[in-house]
PDB file of C-alpha atoms in Angstrom:
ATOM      1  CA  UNK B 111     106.536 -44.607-185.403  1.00 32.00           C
ATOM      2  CA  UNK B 112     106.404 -42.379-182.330  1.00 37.00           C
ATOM      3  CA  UNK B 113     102.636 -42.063-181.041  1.00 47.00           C
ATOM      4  CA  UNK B 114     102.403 -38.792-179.886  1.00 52.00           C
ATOM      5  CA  UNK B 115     103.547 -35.792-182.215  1.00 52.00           C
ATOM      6  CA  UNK B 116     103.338 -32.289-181.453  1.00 53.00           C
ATOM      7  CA  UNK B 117     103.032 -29.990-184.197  1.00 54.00           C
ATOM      8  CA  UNK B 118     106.426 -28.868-185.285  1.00 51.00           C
ATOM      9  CA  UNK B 119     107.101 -25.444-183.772  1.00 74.00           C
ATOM     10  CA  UNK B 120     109.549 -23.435-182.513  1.00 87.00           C
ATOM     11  CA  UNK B 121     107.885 -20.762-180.562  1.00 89.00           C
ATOM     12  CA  UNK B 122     110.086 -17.248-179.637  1.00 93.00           C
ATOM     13  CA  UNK B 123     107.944 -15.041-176.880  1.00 93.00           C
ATOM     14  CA  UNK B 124     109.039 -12.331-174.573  1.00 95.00           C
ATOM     15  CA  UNK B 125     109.515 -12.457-170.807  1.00 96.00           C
ATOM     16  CA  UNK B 126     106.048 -12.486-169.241  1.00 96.00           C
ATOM     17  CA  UNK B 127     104.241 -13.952-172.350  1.00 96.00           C
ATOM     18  CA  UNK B 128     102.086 -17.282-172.790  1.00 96.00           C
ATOM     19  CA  UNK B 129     103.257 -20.122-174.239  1.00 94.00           C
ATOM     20  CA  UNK B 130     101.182 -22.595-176.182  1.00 94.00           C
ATOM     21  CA  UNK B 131     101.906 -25.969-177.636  1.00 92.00           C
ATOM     22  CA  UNK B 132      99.916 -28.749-178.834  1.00 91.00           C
ATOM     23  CA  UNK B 133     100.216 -33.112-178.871  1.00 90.00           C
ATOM     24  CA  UNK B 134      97.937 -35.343-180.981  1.00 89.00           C
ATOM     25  CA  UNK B 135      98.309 -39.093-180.660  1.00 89.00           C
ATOM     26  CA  UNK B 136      97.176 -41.601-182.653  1.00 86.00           C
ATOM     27  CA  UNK B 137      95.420 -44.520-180.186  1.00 85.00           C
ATOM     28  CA  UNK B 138      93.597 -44.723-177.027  1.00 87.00           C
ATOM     29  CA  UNK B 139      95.934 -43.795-173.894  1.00 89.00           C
ATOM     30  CA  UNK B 140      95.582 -43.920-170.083  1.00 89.00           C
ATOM     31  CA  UNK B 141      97.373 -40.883-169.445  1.00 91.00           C
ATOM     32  CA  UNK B 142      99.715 -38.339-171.249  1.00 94.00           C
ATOM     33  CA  UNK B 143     102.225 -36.505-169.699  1.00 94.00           C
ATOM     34  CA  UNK B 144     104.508 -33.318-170.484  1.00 95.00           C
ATOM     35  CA  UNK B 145     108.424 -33.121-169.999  1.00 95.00           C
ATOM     36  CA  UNK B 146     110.810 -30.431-170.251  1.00 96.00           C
ATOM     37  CA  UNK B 147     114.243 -30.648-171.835  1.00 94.00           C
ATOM     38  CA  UNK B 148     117.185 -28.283-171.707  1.00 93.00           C
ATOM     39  CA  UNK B 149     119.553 -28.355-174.052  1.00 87.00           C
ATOM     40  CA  UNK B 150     122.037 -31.482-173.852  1.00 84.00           C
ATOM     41  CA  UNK B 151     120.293 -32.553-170.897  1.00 88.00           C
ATOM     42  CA  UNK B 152     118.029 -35.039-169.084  1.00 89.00           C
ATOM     43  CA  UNK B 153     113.794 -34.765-168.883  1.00 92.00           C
ATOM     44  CA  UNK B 154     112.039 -33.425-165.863  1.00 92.00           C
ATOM     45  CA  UNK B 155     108.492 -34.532-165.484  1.00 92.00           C
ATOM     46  CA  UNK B 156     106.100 -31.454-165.527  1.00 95.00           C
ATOM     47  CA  UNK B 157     102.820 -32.626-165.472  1.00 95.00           C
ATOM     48  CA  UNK B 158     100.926 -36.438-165.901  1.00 93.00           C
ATOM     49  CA  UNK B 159      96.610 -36.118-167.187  1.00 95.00           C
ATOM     50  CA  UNK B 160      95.246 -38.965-167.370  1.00 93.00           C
ATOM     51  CA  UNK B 161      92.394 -40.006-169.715  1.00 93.00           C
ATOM     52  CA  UNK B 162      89.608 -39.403-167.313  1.00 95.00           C
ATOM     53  CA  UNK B 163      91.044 -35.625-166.598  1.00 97.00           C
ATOM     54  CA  UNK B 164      90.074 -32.801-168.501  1.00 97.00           C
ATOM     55  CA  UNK B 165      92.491 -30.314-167.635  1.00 98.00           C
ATOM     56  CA  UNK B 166      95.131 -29.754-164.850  1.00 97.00           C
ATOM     57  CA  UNK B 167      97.473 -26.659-163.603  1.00 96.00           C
ATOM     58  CA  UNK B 168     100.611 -27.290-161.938  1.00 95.00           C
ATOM     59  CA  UNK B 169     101.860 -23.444-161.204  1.00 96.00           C
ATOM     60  CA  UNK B 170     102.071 -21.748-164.000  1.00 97.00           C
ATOM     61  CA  UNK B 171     101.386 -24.731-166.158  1.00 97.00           C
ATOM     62  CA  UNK B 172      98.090 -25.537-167.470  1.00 98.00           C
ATOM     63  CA  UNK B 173      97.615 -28.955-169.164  1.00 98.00           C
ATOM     64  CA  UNK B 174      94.147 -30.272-171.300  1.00 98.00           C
ATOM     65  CA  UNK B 175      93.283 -33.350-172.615  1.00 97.00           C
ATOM     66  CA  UNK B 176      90.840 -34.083-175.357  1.00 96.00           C
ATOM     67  CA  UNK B 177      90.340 -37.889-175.953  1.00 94.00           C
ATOM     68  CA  UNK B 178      87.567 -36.668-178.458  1.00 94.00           C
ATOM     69  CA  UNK B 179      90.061 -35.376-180.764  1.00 94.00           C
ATOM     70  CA  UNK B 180      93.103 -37.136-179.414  1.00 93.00           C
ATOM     71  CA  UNK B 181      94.977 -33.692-178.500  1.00 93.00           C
ATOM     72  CA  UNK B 182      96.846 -32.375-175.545  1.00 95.00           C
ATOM     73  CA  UNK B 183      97.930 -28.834-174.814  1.00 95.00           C
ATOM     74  CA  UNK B 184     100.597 -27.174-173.071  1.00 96.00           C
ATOM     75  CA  UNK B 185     100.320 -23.636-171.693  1.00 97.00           C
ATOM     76  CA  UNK B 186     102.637 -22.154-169.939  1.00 97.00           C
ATOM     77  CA  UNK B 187     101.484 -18.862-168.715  1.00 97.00           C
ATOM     78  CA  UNK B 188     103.850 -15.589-167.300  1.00 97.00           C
ATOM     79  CA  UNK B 189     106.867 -17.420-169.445  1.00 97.00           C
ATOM     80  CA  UNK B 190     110.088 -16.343-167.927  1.00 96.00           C
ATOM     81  CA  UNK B 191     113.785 -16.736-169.683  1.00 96.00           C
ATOM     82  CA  UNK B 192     114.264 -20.133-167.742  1.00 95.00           C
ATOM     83  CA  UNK B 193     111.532 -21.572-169.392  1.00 97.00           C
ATOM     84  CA  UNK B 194     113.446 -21.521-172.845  1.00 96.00           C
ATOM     85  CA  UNK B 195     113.807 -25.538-173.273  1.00 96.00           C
ATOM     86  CA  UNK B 196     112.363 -28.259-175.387  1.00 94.00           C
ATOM     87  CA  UNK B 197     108.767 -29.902-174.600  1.00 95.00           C
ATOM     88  CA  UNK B 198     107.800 -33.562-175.636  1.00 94.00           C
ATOM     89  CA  UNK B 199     104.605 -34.755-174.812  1.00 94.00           C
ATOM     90  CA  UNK B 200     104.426 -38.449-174.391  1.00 93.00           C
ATOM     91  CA  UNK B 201     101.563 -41.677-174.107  1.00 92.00           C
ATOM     92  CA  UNK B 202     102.304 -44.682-172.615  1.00 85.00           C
ATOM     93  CA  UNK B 203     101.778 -46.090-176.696  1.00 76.00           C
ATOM     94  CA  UNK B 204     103.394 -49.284-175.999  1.00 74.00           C
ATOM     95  CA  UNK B 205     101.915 -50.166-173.064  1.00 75.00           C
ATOM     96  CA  UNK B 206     103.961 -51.278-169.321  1.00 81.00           C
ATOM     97  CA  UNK B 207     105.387 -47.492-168.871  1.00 84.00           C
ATOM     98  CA  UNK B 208     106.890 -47.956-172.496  1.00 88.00           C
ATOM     99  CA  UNK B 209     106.611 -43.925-173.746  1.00 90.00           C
ATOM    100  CA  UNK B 210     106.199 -42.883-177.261  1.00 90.00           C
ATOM    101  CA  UNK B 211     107.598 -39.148-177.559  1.00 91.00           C
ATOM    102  CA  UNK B 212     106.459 -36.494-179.874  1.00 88.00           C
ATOM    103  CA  UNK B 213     108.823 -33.952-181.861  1.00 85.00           C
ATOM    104  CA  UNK B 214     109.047 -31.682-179.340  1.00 89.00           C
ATOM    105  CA  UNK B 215     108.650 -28.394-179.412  1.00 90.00           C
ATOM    106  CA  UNK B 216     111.204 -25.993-178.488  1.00 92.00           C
ATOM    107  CA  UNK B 217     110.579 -22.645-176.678  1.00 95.00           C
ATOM    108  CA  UNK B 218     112.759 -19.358-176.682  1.00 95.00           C
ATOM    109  CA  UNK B 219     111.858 -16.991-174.267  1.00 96.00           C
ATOM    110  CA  UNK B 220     113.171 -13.404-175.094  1.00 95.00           C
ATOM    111  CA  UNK B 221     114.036 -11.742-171.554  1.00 93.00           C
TER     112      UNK B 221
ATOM    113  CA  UNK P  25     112.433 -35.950-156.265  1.00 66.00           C
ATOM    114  CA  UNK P  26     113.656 -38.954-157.492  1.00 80.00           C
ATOM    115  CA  UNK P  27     117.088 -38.861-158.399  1.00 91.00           C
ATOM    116  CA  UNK P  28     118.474 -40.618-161.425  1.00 95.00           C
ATOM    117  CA  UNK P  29     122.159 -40.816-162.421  1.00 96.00           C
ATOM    118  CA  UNK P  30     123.866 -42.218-165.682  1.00 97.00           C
ATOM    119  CA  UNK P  31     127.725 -42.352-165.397  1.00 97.00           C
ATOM    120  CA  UNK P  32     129.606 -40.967-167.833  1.00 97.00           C
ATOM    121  CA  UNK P  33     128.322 -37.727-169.177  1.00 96.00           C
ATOM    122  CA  UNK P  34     130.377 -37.686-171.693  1.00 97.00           C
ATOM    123  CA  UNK P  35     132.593 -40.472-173.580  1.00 97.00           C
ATOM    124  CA  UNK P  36     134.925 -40.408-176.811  1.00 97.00           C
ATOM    125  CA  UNK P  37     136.228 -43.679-178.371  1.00 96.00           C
ATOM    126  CA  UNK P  38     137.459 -45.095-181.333  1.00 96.00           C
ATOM    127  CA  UNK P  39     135.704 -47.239-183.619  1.00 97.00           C
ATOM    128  CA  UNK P  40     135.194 -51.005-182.683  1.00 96.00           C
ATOM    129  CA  UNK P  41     135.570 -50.403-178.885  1.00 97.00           C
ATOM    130  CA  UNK P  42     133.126 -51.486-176.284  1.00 97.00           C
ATOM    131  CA  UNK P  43     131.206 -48.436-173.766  1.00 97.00           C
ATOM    132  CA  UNK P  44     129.779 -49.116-170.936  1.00 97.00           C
ATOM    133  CA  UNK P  45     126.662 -46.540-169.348  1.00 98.00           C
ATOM    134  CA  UNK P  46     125.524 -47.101-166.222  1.00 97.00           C
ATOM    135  CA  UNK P  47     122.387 -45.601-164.939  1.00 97.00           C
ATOM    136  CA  UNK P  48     121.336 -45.514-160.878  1.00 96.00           C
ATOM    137  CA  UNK P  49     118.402 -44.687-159.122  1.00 94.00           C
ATOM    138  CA  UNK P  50     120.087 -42.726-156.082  1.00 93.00           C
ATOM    139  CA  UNK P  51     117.120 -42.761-153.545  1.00 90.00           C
ATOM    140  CA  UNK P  52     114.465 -45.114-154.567  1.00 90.00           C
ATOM    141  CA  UNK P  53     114.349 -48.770-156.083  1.00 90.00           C
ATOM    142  CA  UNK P  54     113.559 -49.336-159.675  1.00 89.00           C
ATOM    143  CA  UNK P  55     112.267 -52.785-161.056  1.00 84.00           C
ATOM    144  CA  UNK P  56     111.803 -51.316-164.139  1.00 91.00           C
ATOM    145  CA  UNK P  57     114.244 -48.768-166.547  1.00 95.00           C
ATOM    146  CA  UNK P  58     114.475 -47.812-169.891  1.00 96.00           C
ATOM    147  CA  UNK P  59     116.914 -47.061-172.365  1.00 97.00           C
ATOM    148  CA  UNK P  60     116.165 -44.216-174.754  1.00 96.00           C
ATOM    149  CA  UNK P  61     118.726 -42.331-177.442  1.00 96.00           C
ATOM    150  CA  UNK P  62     118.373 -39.286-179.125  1.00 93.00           C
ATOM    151  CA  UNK P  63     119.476 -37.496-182.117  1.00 87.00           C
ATOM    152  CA  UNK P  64     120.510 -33.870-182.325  1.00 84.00           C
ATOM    153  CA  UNK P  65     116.833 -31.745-182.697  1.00 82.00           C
ATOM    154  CA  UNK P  66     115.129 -35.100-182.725  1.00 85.00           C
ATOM    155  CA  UNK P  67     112.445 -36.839-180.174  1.00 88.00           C
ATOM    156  CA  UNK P  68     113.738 -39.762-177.848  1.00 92.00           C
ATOM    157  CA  UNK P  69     113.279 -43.202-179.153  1.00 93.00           C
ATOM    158  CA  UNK P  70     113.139 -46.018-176.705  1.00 94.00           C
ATOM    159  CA  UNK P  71     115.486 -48.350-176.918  1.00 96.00           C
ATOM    160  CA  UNK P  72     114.854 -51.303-174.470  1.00 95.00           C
ATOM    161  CA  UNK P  73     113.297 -51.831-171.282  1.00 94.00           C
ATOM    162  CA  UNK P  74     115.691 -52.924-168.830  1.00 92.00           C
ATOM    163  CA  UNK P  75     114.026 -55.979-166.640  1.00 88.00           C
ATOM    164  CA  UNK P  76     116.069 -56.720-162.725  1.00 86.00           C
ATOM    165  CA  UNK P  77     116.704 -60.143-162.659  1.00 84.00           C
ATOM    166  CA  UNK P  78     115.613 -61.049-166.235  1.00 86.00           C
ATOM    167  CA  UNK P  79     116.497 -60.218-170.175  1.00 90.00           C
ATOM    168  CA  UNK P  80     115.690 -57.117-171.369  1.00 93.00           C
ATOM    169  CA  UNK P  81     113.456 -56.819-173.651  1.00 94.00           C
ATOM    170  CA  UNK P  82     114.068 -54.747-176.741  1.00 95.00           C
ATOM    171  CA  UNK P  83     112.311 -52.589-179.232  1.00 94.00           C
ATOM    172  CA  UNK P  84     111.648 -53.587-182.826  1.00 93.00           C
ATOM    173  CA  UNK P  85     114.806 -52.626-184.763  1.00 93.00           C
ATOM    174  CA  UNK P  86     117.055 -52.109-181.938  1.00 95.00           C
ATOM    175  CA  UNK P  87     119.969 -54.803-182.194  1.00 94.00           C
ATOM    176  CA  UNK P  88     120.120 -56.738-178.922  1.00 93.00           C
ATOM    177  CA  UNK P  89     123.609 -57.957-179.465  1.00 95.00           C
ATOM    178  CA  UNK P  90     124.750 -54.201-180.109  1.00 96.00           C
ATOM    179  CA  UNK P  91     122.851 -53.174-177.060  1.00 97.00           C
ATOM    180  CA  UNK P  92     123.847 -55.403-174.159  1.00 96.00           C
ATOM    181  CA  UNK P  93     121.619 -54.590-171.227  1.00 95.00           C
ATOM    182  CA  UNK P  94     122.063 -55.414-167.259  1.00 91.00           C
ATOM    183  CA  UNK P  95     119.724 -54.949-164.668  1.00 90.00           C
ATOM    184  CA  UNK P  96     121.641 -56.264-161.688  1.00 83.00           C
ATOM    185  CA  UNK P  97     119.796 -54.664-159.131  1.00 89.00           C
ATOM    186  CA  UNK P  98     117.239 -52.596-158.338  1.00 90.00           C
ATOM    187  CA  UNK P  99     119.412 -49.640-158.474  1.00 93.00           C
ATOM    188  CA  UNK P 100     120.931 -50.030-161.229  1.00 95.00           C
ATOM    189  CA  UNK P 101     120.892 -50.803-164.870  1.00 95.00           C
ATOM    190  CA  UNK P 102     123.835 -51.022-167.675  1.00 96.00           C
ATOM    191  CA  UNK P 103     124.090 -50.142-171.354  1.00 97.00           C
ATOM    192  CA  UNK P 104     126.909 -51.481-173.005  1.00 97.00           C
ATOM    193  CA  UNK P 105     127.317 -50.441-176.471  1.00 97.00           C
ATOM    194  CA  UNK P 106     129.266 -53.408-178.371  1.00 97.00           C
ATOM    195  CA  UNK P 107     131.955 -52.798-181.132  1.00 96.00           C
ATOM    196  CA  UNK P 108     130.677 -49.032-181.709  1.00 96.00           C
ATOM    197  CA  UNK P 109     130.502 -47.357-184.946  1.00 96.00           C
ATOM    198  CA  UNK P 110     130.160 -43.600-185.752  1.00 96.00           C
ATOM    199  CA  UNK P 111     126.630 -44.182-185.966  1.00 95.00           C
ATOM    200  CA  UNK P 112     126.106 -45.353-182.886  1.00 96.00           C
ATOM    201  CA  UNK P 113     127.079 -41.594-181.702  1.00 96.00           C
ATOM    202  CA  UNK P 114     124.200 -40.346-180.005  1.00 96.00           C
ATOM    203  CA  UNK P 115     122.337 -39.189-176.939  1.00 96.00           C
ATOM    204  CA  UNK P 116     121.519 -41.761-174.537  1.00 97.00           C
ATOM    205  CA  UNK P 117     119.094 -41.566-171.573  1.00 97.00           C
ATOM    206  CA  UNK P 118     117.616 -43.763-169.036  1.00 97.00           C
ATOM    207  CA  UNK P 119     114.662 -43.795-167.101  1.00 95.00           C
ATOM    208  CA  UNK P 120     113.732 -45.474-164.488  1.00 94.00           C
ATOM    209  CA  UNK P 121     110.015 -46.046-162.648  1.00 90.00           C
ATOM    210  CA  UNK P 122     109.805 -46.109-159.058  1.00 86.00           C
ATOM    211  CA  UNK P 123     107.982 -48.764-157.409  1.00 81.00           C
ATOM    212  CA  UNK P 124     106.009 -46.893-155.179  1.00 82.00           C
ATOM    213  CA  UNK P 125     104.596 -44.475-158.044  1.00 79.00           C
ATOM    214  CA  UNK P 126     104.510 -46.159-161.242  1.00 77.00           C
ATOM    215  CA  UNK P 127     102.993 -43.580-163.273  1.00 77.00           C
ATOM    216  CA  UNK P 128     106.037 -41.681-163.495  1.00 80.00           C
ATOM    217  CA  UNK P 129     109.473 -42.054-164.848  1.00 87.00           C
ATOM    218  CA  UNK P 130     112.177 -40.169-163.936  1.00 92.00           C
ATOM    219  CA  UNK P 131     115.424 -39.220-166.288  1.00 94.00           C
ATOM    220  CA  UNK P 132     118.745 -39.636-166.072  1.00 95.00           C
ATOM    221  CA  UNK P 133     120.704 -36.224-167.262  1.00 95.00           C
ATOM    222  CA  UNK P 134     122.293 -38.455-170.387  1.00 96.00           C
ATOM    223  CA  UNK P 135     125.602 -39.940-171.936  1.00 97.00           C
ATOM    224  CA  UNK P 136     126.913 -38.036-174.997  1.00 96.00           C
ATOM    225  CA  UNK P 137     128.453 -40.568-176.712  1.00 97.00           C
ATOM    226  CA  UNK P 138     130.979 -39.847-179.797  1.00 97.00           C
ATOM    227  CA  UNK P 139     132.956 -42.654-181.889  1.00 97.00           C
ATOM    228  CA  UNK P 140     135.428 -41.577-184.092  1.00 96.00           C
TER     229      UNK P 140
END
């Protein structure tokens, strides 16, 4: 089974709100990391945190990391229309760079 | 940023052909890529890690003589999907892991692949 798992949502915002998702895994990790998806299409790499972090921002993207309760969020603040995509968080589960995906949650932004 | 290609986008064959994917680093070297596929609305599952100059090694449930896996060079890695079936239609992706940042994998933009 996949390690990390977002909870199930399909979020639908207007232009210039936030966006927030979550990503609980099951075991100890050394980092998790964010991707973006759009539709029929490859991942881009948004942001890596890795256990020792707390939180990180990459421009309008704010990442935090709870090892305490094994939970990740994604906020992605000032969304704009070419944000609308899918978003997987993912551990390195299996060890050697071998990810474990969540769900994914996908993300319609309302211009 | 690293640049990752998979050749085709898109194939369509027949039941009990053979399809070959090819995935390429474009401007760094890869020791190391993966093989993921995808349903519709669903996560990525990984497939197989693709090894240069060794076997692949393959997750649990993932047929290895369905899945024939190259890694001829550090630039590029094959998936060759053996006597496919309509349920081998999927989404598949590759990754690959640059050696001089290891931490982070960059995607391919996918092969749709249908079998009638």
């Amino acid at each position: 089974s996949q390690q990390g798992e977002e909870d199930p949502q399909a979020l639908s915002i207007q232009e210039g709100e936030n966006a927030t998702m979550n990503c609980s895994y099951k075991t100890s990790i050394n980092n998790l990391q964010w991707y973006r998806q759009n539709s029929g299409r490859g991942l881009v790499h948004l942001i890596l945190i890795r256990s020792n972090e707390r939180e990180k921002h990459s421009g309008r993207l704010r990442v935090t990391l709870d090892t305490s309760k094994k939970s990740s969020s994604l906020l992605i603040t000032a969304s704009r229309a070419a944000d609308t995509a899918s978003y997987f968080c993912a551990t390195d589960y299996y060890g050697n760079n071998r990810l474990a995906f969540g769900k994914g949650n996908q993300v319609v932004v309302i211009p | 940023g690293a640049v990752v290609s998979q050749h085709p986008s898109r194939v369509i064959c027949k039941s009990g052909t053979s399809v070959k994917i090819e995935c390429r680093s474009l401007d760094f070297q890869a020791t190391t890529m993966f093989w993921y596929r995808q349903f519709p609305k669903q996560s990525l599952m990984l497939m197989a890690t693709s090894n240069e100059g060794s076997k692949a090694t393959y997750e649990q449930g993932v047929e290895k003589d369905k899945f024939l896996i190259n890694h001829a060079s550090l630039t590029l890695s094959t998936l060759t999907v053996t006597s496919a079936h309509p349920e081998d239609s999927s989404f598949y992706i590759c990754s690959a892991v640059d050696l001089r940042n290891t931490d982070t994998q960059y995607f391919g933009p996918g092969t749709r692949l249908t079998v009638l």
